[in-house]
């Protein structure tokens, strides 16, 4: 069979781009890639990158308040979205171009078009062209899920935040996951009056309970009007925004309503089921540990497979796929001990097991401390940092680490190295503290606060 390409990648996000670059640049494969939207995908265009820049923007208000206490004469005139937004757009343009250049430099042919599968080796583009490829990689990512009530009322998703012409005066954020909590904090920091509804008992389901409680408390202290056990019952557009009635009977008009109620894989209309590619209950592509689907020539990586939906994981999966299929180097992407950070204010950094997971499995010791960090204590702020280690009582290995603190994302990356190497509590104890820092508390917790 004659093929136009050794590999055709559908989707130019983190996973697809990495796979294409490694397959072409390092393993010499002939690679084509189709992207229907902007190159870079969710992370670069409407996710991690613009979000993090907004996190930075939103942090300055508190820093300016602190600066005054530290003796700086700071005059604050407020946040100007119209200054920030064009700079954000320009940065995303720069990154998008860099992604495209990286692909082209690796020898990948980029098609700015939507691609669908015609058979196990053929893709058809929206331009009308068809290409035959020995292997096809689906890396189409995911998109925000809106419940019908929100869709009907024209609620926003996280995609829309970056495109706002102006910041609203008030917003209701619905959801209690990564995205809802991050945007509640960002918008609050930028001066928007933020209310957040979460239907469950505590935000950030899946994270360590103590850490969740700590984050929730500080989010509230920071000014977000967070209501748990609360959901939207009715909503409709009215003059000046959206009228919302909640399950606790409250009625209020918000200028904007943002739903951050999860994401769904982009698998519709690609011709997958017709081909025999198995889809899961949420529409995700079912793959084995090599990212191979039920159709041997078709692979999938990233959020479209709904494994661990994080950019660095998609990148690992894409890289492992390229090494396995084109580099004669069978590699599986690892999905355990993946550290993550929720960029709330303060941040939550987490790696390994939660206390709840660990204690169901084996005897554990829990080391935990909460304190007011030097920098904000001096400024008179009530912020408290939390550091927690979950230790196996038998092997002494540190099973999990959870940090709620400014820069927790930076700290957890390093803790993750030690934990992946199998560090014991005694290894942490032997490590001399870096003083004065917040992170030194990780190596100075002497006594367990409880055993389980
Ligand atoms: P999550 O799955 O984390 O959270 C979805 C939230 O919406 C949950 O609180 C869920 O409640 C709630 N919810 C779901 N359906 C409804 C509904 N019909 N009505 C009301 N509430 C509902 O999704 P996100 O959208 O926040 O993020 C998607 C993924 O993106 C994350 O899981 C993460 O993998 C990734 N991400 C990572 C980031 C990072 O690394 N910093 C940042 C942003 C995203 P319940 O808990 O009850 O199910």
PDB file of C-alpha atoms in Angstrom, residues 84 102 167 188 216 270 286 313 330 384 391 417:
ATOM      1  CA  UNK A  84      -3.977  43.564  29.624  1.00  0.00           C
ATOM      2  CA  UNK A 102       8.519  24.113  15.701  1.00  0.00           C
ATOM      3  CA  UNK A 167     -14.611  42.618  32.797  1.00  0.00           C
ATOM      4  CA  UNK A 188     -11.906  38.147  42.390  1.00  0.00           C
ATOM      5  CA  UNK A 216     -12.014  26.769  50.558  1.00  0.00           C
ATOM      6  CA  UNK A 270     -14.647  12.113  13.346  1.00  0.00           C
ATOM      7  CA  UNK A 286     -10.536   3.788  24.705  1.00  0.00           C
ATOM      8  CA  UNK A 313       0.591  14.031  30.581  1.00  0.00           C
ATOM      9  CA  UNK A 330       8.674   0.879  23.288  1.00  0.00           C
ATOM     10  CA  UNK A 384      -2.157  30.431  56.394  1.00  0.00           C
ATOM     11  CA  UNK A 391       3.691   8.356  55.187  1.00  0.00           C
ATOM     12  CA  UNK A 417      10.965  14.152  42.374  1.00  0.00           C
TER      13      UNK A 417
END
